[in-house]
């Protein structure tokens, strides 16, 4: 079985004076949410084997803060392929994962994350900022992770944590 956790980056700071969209940082609210979601995943026993994140500043920071909150050494891989991408490219990233890896957390952006969750599971999921979506696949190999084959395991939104 393979597990994909999609995490959207936390709220970004539109007033930070970033030179472009790619370099826009997290707002303090986004930082707090990333930490809270990392802690929630760890407490639930859902610590991924690896994290793959968009190279955008807000996504990278979300991934780093979430992993720090998990209190485990989880490798983080940064890729331009998850910035401004499509669900098809997300599947390409998944298919490239090492087969020894059983679970991955992908950190990225809308509207791709909601579309990807829908394609993976066949169900509608809205991935708000810092939301985590767990999708299980009965596949034994990442190459067999395919559209419609995933089962929605959980959806957690930081605003529901209080």
mmCIF file of N, CA and C in Angstrom, residues 42-151:
data_model
loop_
_atom_site.group_PDB
_atom_site.id
_atom_site.type_symbol
_atom_site.label_atom_id
_atom_site.label_comp_id
_atom_site.label_asym_id
_atom_site.label_seq_id
_atom_site.Cartn_x
_atom_site.Cartn_y
_atom_site.Cartn_z
ATOM 1 N N UNK A 42 1.938 14.003 13.050
ATOM 2 C CA UNK A 42 2.800 13.192 13.915
ATOM 3 C C UNK A 42 1.997 12.520 15.017
ATOM 4 N N UNK A 43 1.087 13.263 15.641
ATOM 5 C CA UNK A 43 0.269 12.691 16.712
ATOM 6 C C UNK A 43 -0.639 11.581 16.192
ATOM 7 N N UNK A 44 -1.023 11.672 14.918
ATOM 8 C CA UNK A 44 -1.868 10.641 14.302
ATOM 9 C C UNK A 44 -1.038 9.472 13.773
ATOM 10 N N UNK A 45 0.282 9.562 13.886
ATOM 11 C CA UNK A 45 1.152 8.501 13.388
ATOM 12 C C UNK A 45 1.323 8.510 11.889
ATOM 13 N N UNK A 46 1.094 9.661 11.272
ATOM 14 C CA UNK A 46 1.207 9.782 9.817
ATOM 15 C C UNK A 46 2.408 10.667 9.497
ATOM 16 N N UNK A 47 3.589 10.117 9.654
ATOM 17 C CA UNK A 47 4.819 10.830 9.309
ATOM 18 C C UNK A 47 5.324 10.230 8.002
ATOM 19 N N UNK A 48 5.397 11.023 6.947
ATOM 20 C CA UNK A 48 5.805 10.471 5.654
ATOM 21 C C UNK A 48 7.271 10.052 5.643
ATOM 22 N N UNK A 49 7.578 9.156 4.736
ATOM 23 C CA UNK A 49 8.972 8.734 4.550
ATOM 24 C C UNK A 49 9.793 9.838 3.896
ATOM 25 N N UNK A 50 9.127 10.638 3.067
ATOM 26 C CA UNK A 50 9.795 11.708 2.344
ATOM 27 C C UNK A 50 8.786 12.817 2.061
ATOM 28 N N UNK A 51 9.284 14.038 1.959
ATOM 29 C CA UNK A 51 8.470 15.183 1.563
ATOM 30 C C UNK A 51 9.048 15.730 0.268
ATOM 31 N N UNK A 52 8.163 15.982 -0.689
ATOM 32 C CA UNK A 52 8.556 16.620 -1.942
ATOM 33 C C UNK A 52 7.763 17.915 -2.022
ATOM 34 N N UNK A 53 8.458 19.031 -2.152
ATOM 35 C CA UNK A 53 7.792 20.328 -2.124
ATOM 36 C C UNK A 53 8.106 21.173 -3.346
ATOM 37 N N UNK A 54 7.134 21.992 -3.672
ATOM 38 C CA UNK A 54 7.337 23.028 -4.679
ATOM 39 C C UNK A 54 8.502 23.906 -4.229
ATOM 40 N N UNK A 55 9.187 24.468 -5.188
ATOM 41 C CA UNK A 55 10.314 25.339 -4.885
ATOM 42 C C UNK A 55 9.887 26.743 -4.450
ATOM 43 N N UNK A 56 8.602 27.074 -4.539
ATOM 44 C CA UNK A 56 8.134 28.391 -4.108
ATOM 45 C C UNK A 56 8.417 28.577 -2.623
ATOM 46 N N UNK A 57 8.792 29.770 -2.243
ATOM 47 C CA UNK A 57 9.175 30.059 -0.862
ATOM 48 C C UNK A 57 8.106 29.631 0.127
ATOM 49 N N UNK A 58 6.850 29.960 -0.130
ATOM 50 C CA UNK A 58 5.780 29.646 0.822
ATOM 51 C C UNK A 58 5.565 28.141 0.971
ATOM 52 N N UNK A 59 5.761 27.388 -0.094
ATOM 53 C CA UNK A 59 5.616 25.924 -0.026
ATOM 54 C C UNK A 59 6.810 25.306 0.700
ATOM 55 N N UNK A 60 8.009 25.746 0.353
ATOM 56 C CA UNK A 60 9.217 25.232 1.022
ATOM 57 C C UNK A 60 9.158 25.471 2.525
ATOM 58 N N UNK A 61 8.762 26.679 2.904
ATOM 59 C CA UNK A 61 8.693 27.005 4.331
ATOM 60 C C UNK A 61 7.621 26.171 5.020
ATOM 61 N N UNK A 62 6.493 25.972 4.365
ATOM 62 C CA UNK A 62 5.437 25.122 4.921
ATOM 63 C C UNK A 62 5.979 23.719 5.170
ATOM 64 N N UNK A 63 6.658 23.158 4.187
ATOM 65 C CA UNK A 63 7.216 21.805 4.323
ATOM 66 C C UNK A 63 8.214 21.744 5.473
ATOM 67 N N UNK A 64 9.103 22.715 5.541
ATOM 68 C CA UNK A 64 10.130 22.718 6.588
ATOM 69 C C UNK A 64 9.513 22.825 7.980
ATOM 70 N N UNK A 65 8.539 23.714 8.155
ATOM 71 C CA UNK A 65 7.904 23.890 9.459
ATOM 72 C C UNK A 65 7.097 22.654 9.856
ATOM 73 N N UNK A 66 6.387 22.074 8.911
ATOM 74 C CA UNK A 66 5.605 20.866 9.200
ATOM 75 C C UNK A 66 6.520 19.724 9.630
ATOM 76 N N UNK A 67 7.615 19.538 8.931
ATOM 77 C CA UNK A 67 8.555 18.460 9.272
ATOM 78 C C UNK A 67 9.194 18.720 10.631
ATOM 79 N N UNK A 68 9.584 19.953 10.916
ATOM 80 C CA UNK A 68 10.149 20.273 12.239
ATOM 81 C C UNK A 68 9.160 19.913 13.336
ATOM 82 N N UNK A 69 7.876 20.191 13.104
ATOM 83 C CA UNK A 69 6.844 19.902 14.105
ATOM 84 C C UNK A 69 6.613 18.403 14.279
ATOM 85 N N UNK A 70 6.969 17.614 13.286
ATOM 86 C CA UNK A 70 6.824 16.156 13.382
ATOM 87 C C UNK A 70 7.866 15.535 14.307
ATOM 88 N N UNK A 71 8.938 16.287 14.566
ATOM 89 C CA UNK A 71 10.027 15.834 15.437
ATOM 90 C C UNK A 71 10.666 14.539 14.929
ATOM 91 N N UNK A 72 10.736 14.408 13.637
ATOM 92 C CA UNK A 72 11.397 13.262 12.994
ATOM 93 C C UNK A 72 12.278 13.788 11.866
ATOM 94 N N UNK A 73 13.292 13.046 11.532
ATOM 95 C CA UNK A 73 14.168 13.416 10.420
ATOM 96 C C UNK A 73 13.544 12.892 9.129
ATOM 97 N N UNK A 74 12.803 13.751 8.468
ATOM 98 C CA UNK A 74 12.162 13.385 7.200
ATOM 99 C C UNK A 74 12.869 14.166 6.099
ATOM 100 N N UNK A 75 13.414 13.475 5.100
ATOM 101 C CA UNK A 75 14.080 14.195 4.019
ATOM 102 C C UNK A 75 13.088 15.032 3.208
ATOM 103 N N UNK A 76 13.527 16.236 2.837
ATOM 104 C CA UNK A 76 12.711 17.143 2.033
ATOM 105 C C UNK A 76 13.418 17.348 0.699
ATOM 106 N N UNK A 77 12.699 17.078 -0.375
ATOM 107 C CA UNK A 77 13.213 17.319 -1.725
ATOM 108 C C UNK A 77 12.458 18.491 -2.319
ATOM 109 N N UNK A 78 13.190 19.440 -2.859
ATOM 110 C CA UNK A 78 12.607 20.646 -3.441
ATOM 111 C C UNK A 78 12.654 20.526 -4.957
ATOM 112 N N UNK A 79 11.512 20.821 -5.597
ATOM 113 C CA UNK A 79 11.457 20.707 -7.047
ATOM 114 C C UNK A 79 10.650 21.837 -7.671
ATOM 115 N N UNK A 80 11.111 22.315 -8.803
ATOM 116 C CA UNK A 80 10.347 23.296 -9.578
ATOM 117 C C UNK A 80 9.125 22.646 -10.220
ATOM 118 N N UNK A 81 9.127 21.315 -10.322
ATOM 119 C CA UNK A 81 8.054 20.597 -11.016
ATOM 120 C C UNK A 81 6.703 20.728 -10.319
ATOM 121 N N UNK A 82 6.670 21.074 -9.034
ATOM 122 C CA UNK A 82 5.396 21.203 -8.322
ATOM 123 C C UNK A 82 4.917 22.649 -8.227
ATOM 124 N N UNK A 83 5.619 23.574 -8.886
ATOM 125 C CA UNK A 83 5.198 24.975 -8.917
ATOM 126 C C UNK A 83 4.546 25.243 -10.267
ATOM 127 N N UNK A 84 3.312 25.736 -10.257
ATOM 128 C CA UNK A 84 2.616 26.026 -11.507
ATOM 129 C C UNK A 84 2.409 24.778 -12.332
ATOM 130 N N UNK A 85 2.062 23.696 -11.693
ATOM 131 C CA UNK A 85 2.017 22.391 -12.341
ATOM 132 C C UNK A 85 0.589 21.941 -12.609
ATOM 133 N N UNK A 86 0.473 20.746 -13.121
ATOM 134 C CA UNK A 86 -0.820 20.122 -13.421
ATOM 135 C C UNK A 86 -0.903 18.791 -12.674
ATOM 136 N N UNK A 87 -2.109 18.247 -12.522
ATOM 137 C CA UNK A 87 -2.225 16.932 -11.892
ATOM 138 C C UNK A 87 -1.387 15.859 -12.605
ATOM 139 N N UNK A 88 -1.305 15.922 -13.897
ATOM 140 C CA UNK A 88 -0.490 14.954 -14.639
ATOM 141 C C UNK A 88 0.968 15.003 -14.236
ATOM 142 N N UNK A 89 1.485 16.202 -14.028
ATOM 143 C CA UNK A 89 2.880 16.343 -13.597
ATOM 144 C C UNK A 89 3.050 15.863 -12.150
ATOM 145 N N UNK A 90 2.001 16.006 -11.321
ATOM 146 C CA UNK A 90 2.057 15.492 -9.950
ATOM 147 C C UNK A 90 2.197 13.971 -9.992
ATOM 148 N N UNK A 91 1.409 13.326 -10.849
ATOM 149 C CA UNK A 91 1.530 11.870 -11.007
ATOM 150 C C UNK A 91 2.930 11.507 -11.498
ATOM 151 N N UNK A 92 3.499 12.296 -12.404
ATOM 152 C CA UNK A 92 4.871 12.035 -12.871
ATOM 153 C C UNK A 92 5.857 12.053 -11.702
ATOM 154 N N UNK A 93 5.711 13.038 -10.802
ATOM 155 C CA UNK A 93 6.587 13.114 -9.620
ATOM 156 C C UNK A 93 6.407 11.880 -8.736
ATOM 157 N N UNK A 94 5.170 11.466 -8.541
ATOM 158 C CA UNK A 94 4.891 10.282 -7.722
ATOM 159 C C UNK A 94 5.507 9.039 -8.345
ATOM 160 N N UNK A 95 5.383 8.904 -9.634
ATOM 161 C CA UNK A 95 5.899 7.706 -10.326
ATOM 162 C C UNK A 95 7.420 7.621 -10.269
ATOM 163 N N UNK A 96 8.094 8.739 -9.991
ATOM 164 C CA UNK A 96 9.560 8.747 -9.893
ATOM 165 C C UNK A 96 10.068 8.391 -8.491
ATOM 166 N N UNK A 97 9.168 8.232 -7.530
ATOM 167 C CA UNK A 97 9.603 7.950 -6.154
ATOM 168 C C UNK A 97 10.281 6.591 -6.045
ATOM 169 N N UNK A 98 11.212 6.503 -5.126
ATOM 170 C CA UNK A 98 11.899 5.254 -4.823
ATOM 171 C C UNK A 98 10.873 4.251 -4.298
ATOM 172 N N UNK A 99 10.900 3.047 -4.793
ATOM 173 C CA UNK A 99 9.913 2.028 -4.410
ATOM 174 C C UNK A 99 10.005 1.632 -2.938
ATOM 175 N N UNK A 100 11.135 1.883 -2.293
ATOM 176 C CA UNK A 100 11.247 1.586 -0.863
ATOM 177 C C UNK A 100 10.443 2.568 -0.019
ATOM 178 N N UNK A 101 10.080 3.675 -0.624
ATOM 179 C CA UNK A 101 9.270 4.687 0.041
ATOM 180 C C UNK A 101 7.819 4.215 0.071
ATOM 181 N N UNK A 102 7.217 4.235 1.245
ATOM 182 C CA UNK A 102 5.810 3.814 1.379
ATOM 183 C C UNK A 102 4.855 4.993 1.441
ATOM 184 N N UNK A 103 5.359 6.157 1.903
ATOM 185 C CA UNK A 103 4.490 7.322 2.029
ATOM 186 C C UNK A 103 5.238 8.585 1.648
ATOM 187 N N UNK A 104 4.493 9.509 1.044
ATOM 188 C CA UNK A 104 5.071 10.775 0.611
ATOM 189 C C UNK A 104 4.106 11.899 0.957
ATOM 190 N N UNK A 105 4.663 13.033 1.348
ATOM 191 C CA UNK A 105 3.865 14.241 1.480
ATOM 192 C C UNK A 105 4.329 15.196 0.390
ATOM 193 N N UNK A 106 3.395 15.631 -0.431
ATOM 194 C CA UNK A 106 3.658 16.582 -1.489
ATOM 195 C C UNK A 106 3.113 17.934 -1.060
ATOM 196 N N UNK A 107 3.944 18.969 -1.112
ATOM 197 C CA UNK A 107 3.521 20.300 -0.689
ATOM 198 C C UNK A 107 3.487 21.201 -1.920
ATOM 199 N N UNK A 108 2.296 21.789 -2.152
ATOM 200 C CA UNK A 108 2.150 22.598 -3.351
ATOM 201 C C UNK A 108 0.996 23.573 -3.274
ATOM 202 N N UNK A 109 0.325 23.743 -4.395
ATOM 203 C CA UNK A 109 -0.541 24.899 -4.626
ATOM 204 C C UNK A 109 -1.900 24.539 -5.209
ATOM 205 N N UNK A 110 -2.775 25.506 -5.121
ATOM 206 C CA UNK A 110 -4.069 25.454 -5.795
ATOM 207 C C UNK A 110 -3.918 26.129 -7.157
ATOM 208 N N UNK A 111 -4.730 25.774 -8.106
ATOM 209 C CA UNK A 111 -5.849 24.838 -8.020
ATOM 210 C C UNK A 111 -5.442 23.369 -8.228
ATOM 211 N N UNK A 112 -4.164 23.134 -8.364
ATOM 212 C CA UNK A 112 -3.677 21.790 -8.688
ATOM 213 C C UNK A 112 -4.000 20.775 -7.596
ATOM 214 N N UNK A 113 -3.902 21.164 -6.317
ATOM 215 C CA UNK A 113 -4.087 20.170 -5.255
ATOM 216 C C UNK A 113 -5.527 19.664 -5.196
ATOM 217 N N UNK A 114 -6.505 20.545 -5.317
ATOM 218 C CA UNK A 114 -7.907 20.088 -5.323
ATOM 219 C C UNK A 114 -8.186 19.213 -6.541
ATOM 220 N N UNK A 115 -7.673 19.617 -7.691
ATOM 221 C CA UNK A 115 -7.861 18.823 -8.910
ATOM 222 C C UNK A 115 -7.184 17.462 -8.782
ATOM 223 N N UNK A 116 -5.998 17.428 -8.221
ATOM 224 C CA UNK A 116 -5.271 16.170 -8.061
ATOM 225 C C UNK A 116 -6.014 15.237 -7.101
ATOM 226 N N UNK A 117 -6.489 15.766 -5.978
ATOM 227 C CA UNK A 117 -7.246 14.943 -5.022
ATOM 228 C C UNK A 117 -8.493 14.370 -5.692
ATOM 229 N N UNK A 118 -9.176 15.195 -6.488
ATOM 230 C CA UNK A 118 -10.374 14.732 -7.190
ATOM 231 C C UNK A 118 -10.029 13.631 -8.194
ATOM 232 N N UNK A 119 -8.962 13.808 -8.933
ATOM 233 C CA UNK A 119 -8.558 12.811 -9.927
ATOM 234 C C UNK A 119 -8.103 11.527 -9.250
ATOM 235 N N UNK A 120 -7.401 11.646 -8.134
ATOM 236 C CA UNK A 120 -6.908 10.453 -7.427
ATOM 237 C C UNK A 120 -8.041 9.620 -6.834
ATOM 238 N N UNK A 121 -9.072 10.304 -6.318
ATOM 239 C CA UNK A 121 -10.111 9.603 -5.564
ATOM 240 C C UNK A 121 -11.469 9.539 -6.253
ATOM 241 N N UNK A 122 -11.687 10.403 -7.227
ATOM 242 C CA UNK A 122 -13.002 10.481 -7.855
ATOM 243 C C UNK A 122 -13.989 11.296 -7.054
ATOM 244 N N UNK A 123 -13.533 11.889 -5.951
ATOM 245 C CA UNK A 123 -14.404 12.696 -5.100
ATOM 246 C C UNK A 123 -13.924 14.129 -5.031
ATOM 247 N N UNK A 124 -14.846 15.029 -4.728
ATOM 248 C CA UNK A 124 -14.506 16.449 -4.639
ATOM 249 C C UNK A 124 -13.876 16.767 -3.286
ATOM 250 N N UNK A 125 -12.717 17.371 -3.324
ATOM 251 C CA UNK A 125 -12.024 17.820 -2.125
ATOM 252 C C UNK A 125 -11.512 19.225 -2.411
ATOM 253 N N UNK A 126 -11.822 20.164 -1.514
ATOM 254 C CA UNK A 126 -11.295 21.514 -1.642
ATOM 255 C C UNK A 126 -10.116 21.629 -0.680
ATOM 256 N N UNK A 127 -8.947 21.902 -1.218
ATOM 257 C CA UNK A 127 -7.728 21.942 -0.413
ATOM 258 C C UNK A 127 -7.400 23.402 -0.090
ATOM 259 N N UNK A 128 -7.897 23.841 1.056
ATOM 260 C CA UNK A 128 -7.648 25.209 1.513
ATOM 261 C C UNK A 128 -6.217 25.311 2.037
ATOM 262 N N UNK A 129 -5.768 26.529 2.338
ATOM 263 C CA UNK A 129 -4.393 26.713 2.783
ATOM 264 C C UNK A 129 -4.083 25.861 4.012
ATOM 265 N N UNK A 130 -2.932 25.228 3.973
ATOM 266 C CA UNK A 130 -2.376 24.356 5.021
ATOM 267 C C UNK A 130 -3.199 23.103 5.286
ATOM 268 N N UNK A 131 -4.180 22.818 4.447
ATOM 269 C CA UNK A 131 -4.959 21.589 4.585
ATOM 270 C C UNK A 131 -4.107 20.398 4.161
ATOM 271 N N UNK A 132 -4.277 19.277 4.864
ATOM 272 C CA UNK A 132 -3.624 18.028 4.486
ATOM 273 C C UNK A 132 -4.696 17.015 4.086
ATOM 274 N N UNK A 133 -4.414 16.304 3.009
ATOM 275 C CA UNK A 133 -5.340 15.304 2.470
ATOM 276 C C UNK A 133 -4.570 14.000 2.332
ATOM 277 N N UNK A 134 -5.025 12.960 3.022
ATOM 278 C CA UNK A 134 -4.382 11.650 2.944
ATOM 279 C C UNK A 134 -5.138 10.746 1.991
ATOM 280 N N UNK A 135 -4.421 10.185 1.038
ATOM 281 C CA UNK A 135 -5.028 9.310 0.036
ATOM 282 C C UNK A 135 -4.236 8.015 -0.016
ATOM 283 N N UNK A 136 -4.927 6.904 0.226
ATOM 284 C CA UNK A 136 -4.296 5.582 0.202
ATOM 285 C C UNK A 136 -4.518 4.924 -1.156
ATOM 286 N N UNK A 137 -3.484 4.220 -1.599
ATOM 287 C CA UNK A 137 -3.547 3.450 -2.834
ATOM 288 C C UNK A 137 -3.197 2.000 -2.517
ATOM 289 N N UNK A 138 -3.940 1.069 -3.058
ATOM 290 C CA UNK A 138 -3.667 -0.346 -2.858
ATOM 291 C C UNK A 138 -2.468 -0.830 -3.651
ATOM 292 N N UNK A 139 -1.834 0.042 -4.372
ATOM 293 C CA UNK A 139 -0.697 -0.296 -5.226
ATOM 294 C C UNK A 139 0.525 -0.663 -4.397
ATOM 295 N N UNK A 140 1.320 -1.582 -4.902
ATOM 296 C CA UNK A 140 2.574 -1.931 -4.246
ATOM 297 C C UNK A 140 3.748 -1.158 -4.855
ATOM 298 N N UNK A 141 3.502 -0.530 -6.000
ATOM 299 C CA UNK A 141 4.545 0.248 -6.680
ATOM 300 C C UNK A 141 3.999 1.631 -7.008
ATOM 301 N N UNK A 142 4.863 2.644 -6.927
ATOM 302 C CA UNK A 142 4.443 4.005 -7.247
ATOM 303 C C UNK A 142 3.979 4.114 -8.694
ATOM 304 N N UNK A 143 4.559 3.328 -9.567
ATOM 305 C CA UNK A 143 4.159 3.373 -10.983
ATOM 306 C C UNK A 143 2.706 2.965 -11.172
ATOM 307 N N UNK A 144 2.135 2.261 -10.197
ATOM 308 C CA UNK A 144 0.753 1.809 -10.289
ATOM 309 C C UNK A 144 -0.241 2.761 -9.621
ATOM 310 N N UNK A 145 0.250 3.849 -9.059
ATOM 311 C CA UNK A 145 -0.633 4.874 -8.495
ATOM 312 C C UNK A 145 -1.266 5.594 -9.687
ATOM 313 N N UNK A 146 -2.585 5.501 -9.785
ATOM 314 C CA UNK A 146 -3.253 6.002 -10.992
ATOM 315 C C UNK A 146 -4.544 6.739 -10.650
ATOM 316 N N UNK A 147 -5.047 7.513 -11.590
ATOM 317 C CA UNK A 147 -6.295 8.239 -11.384
ATOM 318 C C UNK A 147 -7.431 7.302 -10.977
ATOM 319 N N UNK A 148 -8.201 7.736 -9.998
ATOM 320 C CA UNK A 148 -9.364 6.995 -9.545
ATOM 321 C C UNK A 148 -9.079 5.816 -8.641
ATOM 322 N N UNK A 149 -7.803 5.483 -8.432
ATOM 323 C CA UNK A 149 -7.451 4.297 -7.646
ATOM 324 C C UNK A 149 -7.240 4.590 -6.167
ATOM 325 N N UNK A 150 -7.287 5.862 -5.787
ATOM 326 C CA UNK A 150 -7.039 6.228 -4.401
ATOM 327 C C UNK A 150 -8.295 6.263 -3.565
ATOM 328 N N UNK A 151 -8.116 5.990 -2.268
ATOM 329 C CA UNK A 151 -9.203 6.085 -1.293
ATOM 330 C C UNK A 151 -8.890 7.228 -0.343
#
